[in-house]
Amino acid sequence: MTAISPTAAGPGSLSEKMREKLRTEAGADLYRRQKVVVEPVFGQIKGARGFRQVSFRGIDAVREEWRLICLTHNLLKLFRAGVTPKPTQGGKSRPNARATSLLSLSLALVSP
């Protein structure tokens, strides 16, 4: 089987359709955001954390394991960013707004 280079593809090919989509401002913006928003997280989880496969069987067990991986990923980000509760004048600690929002997001991922 011979591979067809993207430049040799015909006018109705998938490659040409993708080029047309990327020529529009909206298509280029969507493609740009896709690279920035999602893919680094999966790369960090796979590369830096070494998570390549799930340990359990069944969709429910896999979902719970993935939620745990996401939770630990977000908590590690908070720890590395140095986010800690800030003490108030009364001596009691009050949660950092950034820590609270990221922790809420992490817990929302874990909640069924």
Coordinates of N, CA and C in Angstrom, one line a residue:
M1 N 0.8 -1.2 0.0 CA 0.0 0.0 0.0 C 0.9 1.2 0.0
T2 N 0.6 2.2 -0.9 CA 1.4 3.4 -1.0 C 0.7 4.5 -0.3
A3 N 1.4 5.3 0.5 CA 0.9 6.4 1.2 C 0.8 7.6 0.2
I4 N -0.3 8.4 0.4 CA -0.5 9.6 -0.5 C -0.1 10.8 0.4
S5 N 0.8 11.6 -0.1 CA 1.2 12.7 0.6 C 0.1 13.7 0.7
P6 N 0.0 14.6 1.7 CA -1.1 15.5 1.8 C -1.2 16.5 0.7
T7 N 0.0 16.8 0.1 CA 0.0 17.8 -1.0 C -0.5 17.1 -2.3
A8 N -0.5 15.8 -2.4 CA -0.9 15.1 -3.6 C -2.4 14.7 -3.5
A9 N -3.1 15.0 -2.4 CA -4.5 14.6 -2.3 C -5.3 15.5 -3.1
G10 N -6.4 14.9 -3.6 CA -7.3 15.6 -4.5 C -8.2 16.7 -3.8
P11 N -9.0 17.4 -4.6 CA -9.8 18.6 -4.1 C -10.8 18.2 -3.1
G12 N -11.4 16.9 -3.1 CA -12.4 16.5 -2.2 C -11.9 15.7 -1.0
S13 N -10.6 15.6 -0.9 CA -10.0 14.8 0.1 C -10.1 15.4 1.5
L14 N -10.0 14.5 2.5 CA -10.0 15.0 3.9 C -8.9 16.0 4.2
S15 N -7.8 15.8 3.6 CA -6.7 16.8 3.8 C -7.1 18.2 3.3
E16 N -7.7 18.2 2.2 CA -8.1 19.5 1.6 C -9.2 20.1 2.4
K17 N -10.1 19.3 2.9 CA -11.2 19.8 3.7 C -10.6 20.5 5.0
M18 N -9.6 19.8 5.6 CA -9.0 20.3 6.8 C -8.2 21.6 6.5
R19 N -7.6 21.7 5.4 CA -6.9 22.9 5.0 C -7.8 24.1 4.9
E20 N -9.0 23.8 4.2 CA -10.0 24.8 4.1 C -10.5 25.3 5.4
K21 N -10.7 24.4 6.3 CA -11.2 24.7 7.7 C -10.2 25.6 8.4
L22 N -8.9 25.2 8.3 CA -7.9 25.9 9.0 C -7.6 27.3 8.4
R23 N -8.0 27.5 7.1 CA -7.9 28.8 6.5 C -8.8 29.9 7.1
T24 N -9.9 29.4 7.7 CA -10.9 30.4 8.3 C -10.3 30.8 9.6
E25 N -10.7 31.9 10.1 CA -10.2 32.4 11.4 C -10.8 31.6 12.5
A26 N -12.0 31.2 12.4 CA -12.6 30.4 13.5 C -12.0 29.0 13.6
G27 N -11.7 28.4 12.4 CA -11.1 27.1 12.4 C -9.7 27.1 13.0
A28 N -8.9 28.2 12.6 CA -7.6 28.3 13.1 C -7.6 28.5 14.6
D29 N -8.5 29.3 15.1 CA -8.6 29.6 16.5 C -9.0 28.4 17.3
L30 N -9.9 27.6 16.8 CA -10.3 26.3 17.4 C -9.1 25.4 17.5
Y31 N -8.4 25.2 16.4 CA -7.2 24.3 16.4 C -6.1 24.8 17.3
R32 N -5.9 26.1 17.4 CA -4.9 26.7 18.3 C -5.3 26.4 19.8
R33 N -6.6 26.6 20.1 CA -7.0 26.3 21.5 C -6.9 24.9 21.9
Q34 N -7.2 24.0 20.9 CA -7.1 22.5 21.2 C -5.7 22.1 21.6
K35 N -4.7 22.7 20.9 CA -3.3 22.4 21.3 C -2.9 22.9 22.7
V36 N -3.5 24.0 23.1 CA -3.1 24.6 24.3 C -3.8 24.1 25.5
V37 N -5.1 23.8 25.4 CA -5.9 23.5 26.5 C -5.8 22.1 27.0
V38 N -6.0 21.1 26.2 CA -6.2 19.7 26.6 C -4.9 18.9 26.5
E39 N -4.2 18.9 25.4 CA -3.1 18.0 25.2 C -2.0 18.0 26.2
P40 N -1.6 19.2 26.7 CA -0.5 19.1 27.7 C -0.8 18.3 28.9
V41 N -2.0 18.4 29.4 CA -2.4 17.6 30.6 C -2.2 16.1 30.4
F42 N -2.7 15.6 29.2 CA -2.5 14.2 28.9 C -1.0 13.9 28.8
G43 N -0.2 14.7 28.2 CA 1.2 14.5 28.1 C 1.9 14.5 29.4
Q44 N 1.5 15.4 30.3 CA 2.1 15.4 31.7 C 1.7 14.1 32.4
I45 N 0.4 13.7 32.3 CA 0.0 12.5 33.0 C 0.7 11.3 32.5
K46 N 0.9 11.2 31.2 CA 1.5 10.0 30.6 C 3.0 10.1 30.7
G47 N 3.6 11.2 30.5 CA 5.1 11.3 30.5 C 5.7 11.5 31.9
A48 N 5.3 12.5 32.6 CA 5.9 12.8 33.8 C 5.4 11.9 35.0
R49 N 4.2 11.5 34.9 CA 3.6 10.6 36.0 C 3.7 9.2 35.6
G50 N 3.9 8.8 34.4 CA 4.1 7.4 34.0 C 2.8 6.6 33.9
F51 N 1.7 7.3 33.8 CA 0.4 6.6 33.7 C 0.1 6.2 32.3
R52 N 0.2 5.0 31.9 CA 0.0 4.5 30.6 C -1.2 3.6 30.4
Q53 N -1.6 3.0 31.4 CA -2.7 2.1 31.3 C -3.5 2.0 32.7
V54 N -4.7 1.6 32.6 CA -5.5 1.5 33.8 C -5.3 0.2 34.5
S55 N -5.5 0.1 35.8 CA -5.2 -1.1 36.6 C -6.5 -2.0 36.8
F56 N -7.6 -1.4 36.6 CA -8.9 -2.1 36.9 C -9.7 -2.4 35.6
R57 N -10.6 -3.3 35.8 CA -11.5 -3.7 34.7 C -12.9 -3.1 34.9
G58 N -13.6 -2.8 33.9 CA -15.0 -2.3 34.0 C -15.0 -0.8 33.9
I59 N -16.0 -0.3 33.2 CA -16.1 1.2 33.0 C -16.2 2.0 34.3
D60 N -16.9 1.5 35.3 CA -17.0 2.2 36.5 C -15.7 2.3 37.3
A61 N -15.0 1.2 37.3 CA -13.7 1.2 38.0 C -12.7 2.1 37.2
V62 N -12.7 2.0 35.9 CA -11.8 2.9 35.1 C -12.1 4.3 35.3
R63 N -13.4 4.7 35.4 CA -13.7 6.1 35.6 C -13.2 6.6 37.0
E64 N -13.4 5.7 38.0 CA -12.9 6.1 39.3 C -11.4 6.2 39.3
E65 N -10.7 5.3 38.7 CA -9.3 5.4 38.6 C -8.8 6.7 37.9
W66 N -9.5 7.0 36.8 CA -9.1 8.3 36.1 C -9.4 9.5 36.9
R67 N -10.5 9.5 37.6 CA -10.8 10.6 38.5 C -9.7 10.8 39.6
L68 N -9.2 9.7 40.1 CA -8.2 9.7 41.1 C -6.9 10.3 40.5
I69 N -6.6 9.9 39.3 CA -5.4 10.4 38.6 C -5.5 11.9 38.3
C70 N -6.7 12.3 37.9 CA -6.9 13.8 37.7 C -6.8 14.6 39.0
L71 N -7.4 14.0 40.1 CA -7.3 14.7 41.4 C -5.9 14.8 41.8
T72 N -5.1 13.8 41.7 CA -3.7 13.9 42.2 C -2.9 14.8 41.2
H73 N -3.2 14.9 40.0 CA -2.6 15.8 39.0 C -2.9 17.2 39.5
N74 N -4.1 17.5 39.8 CA -4.5 18.9 40.2 C -3.9 19.3 41.6
L75 N -3.9 18.3 42.5 CA -3.3 18.6 43.8 C -1.8 18.8 43.7
L76 N -1.1 18.1 42.8 CA 0.3 18.3 42.6 C 0.6 19.6 42.0
K77 N -0.3 20.1 41.1 CA -0.2 21.4 40.5 C -0.3 22.5 41.6
L78 N -1.3 22.3 42.5 CA -1.4 23.3 43.6 C -0.2 23.3 44.5
F79 N 0.3 22.1 44.8 CA 1.5 22.0 45.7 C 2.7 22.7 45.1
R80 N 2.9 22.4 43.8 CA 4.1 23.0 43.1 C 4.0 24.5 42.9
A81 N 2.7 25.0 42.9 CA 2.5 26.4 42.8 C 2.7 27.1 44.1
G82 N 2.8 26.3 45.2 CA 3.0 26.9 46.5 C 1.7 27.5 47.1
V83 N 0.5 26.9 46.6 CA -0.7 27.4 47.1 C -1.0 26.8 48.5
T84 N -1.2 27.7 49.5 CA -1.5 27.3 50.8 C -2.6 28.2 51.4
P85 N -3.3 27.8 52.4 CA -4.3 28.7 53.0 C -3.6 29.9 53.6
K86 N -4.2 31.0 53.4 CA -3.6 32.2 54.0 C -4.2 32.5 55.4
P87 N -3.4 32.8 56.4 CA -4.0 33.1 57.7 C -4.6 34.5 57.7
T88 N -5.7 34.6 58.5 CA -6.4 35.9 58.6 C -5.9 36.6 59.9
Q89 N -6.4 37.8 60.1 CA -5.9 38.6 61.3 C -6.3 37.9 62.6
G90 N -7.4 37.2 62.6 CA -7.8 36.5 63.8 C -7.1 35.2 64.2
G91 N -6.1 34.9 63.3 CA -5.3 33.7 63.6 C -5.9 32.4 62.9
K92 N -7.1 32.5 62.4 CA -7.7 31.3 61.7 C -7.3 31.4 60.3
S93 N -7.1 30.3 59.7 CA -6.7 30.3 58.2 C -7.9 30.4 57.4
R94 N -7.8 31.1 56.3 CA -8.9 31.2 55.3 C -8.3 30.7 54.0
P95 N -9.1 30.0 53.3 CA -8.6 29.4 52.0 C -8.2 30.4 51.0
N96 N -7.2 30.1 50.3 CA -6.8 30.9 49.1 C -7.8 30.7 48.0
A97 N -8.2 31.8 47.4 CA -9.3 31.7 46.4 C -8.9 30.8 45.2
R98 N -7.6 30.9 44.8 CA -7.2 30.0 43.7 C -7.2 28.6 44.1
A99 N -6.7 28.3 45.3 CA -6.7 27.0 45.8 C -8.1 26.4 46.0
T100 N -9.0 27.2 46.4 CA -10.4 26.8 46.6 C -11.0 26.4 45.3
S101 N -10.8 27.3 44.2 CA -11.4 27.0 42.9 C -10.8 25.7 42.3
L102 N -9.5 25.5 42.4 CA -8.9 24.4 41.8 C -9.2 23.1 42.6
L103 N -9.3 23.2 43.9 CA -9.7 22.1 44.7 C -11.1 21.7 44.5
S104 N -12.0 22.7 44.3 CA -13.4 22.4 44.0 C -13.5 21.7 42.7
L105 N -12.7 22.1 41.7 CA -12.7 21.5 40.4 C -12.2 20.0 40.5
S106 N -11.2 19.8 41.3 CA -10.6 18.5 41.5 C -11.6 17.6 42.2
L107 N -12.3 18.1 43.2 CA -13.3 17.3 43.9 C -14.5 17.0 43.0
A108 N -14.9 18.0 42.1 CA -16.0 17.8 41.2 C -15.7 16.6 40.3
L109 N -14.4 16.5 39.9 CA -14.0 15.4 39.0 C -14.2 14.0 39.7
V110 N -13.9 14.0 41.0 CA -14.0 12.8 41.8 C -15.4 12.4 42.1
S111 N -16.2 13.4 42.3 CA -17.6 13.1 42.7 C -18.4 12.4 41.6
P112 N -19.2 11.4 42.0 CA -20.0 10.7 40.9 C -21.0 11.5 40.3

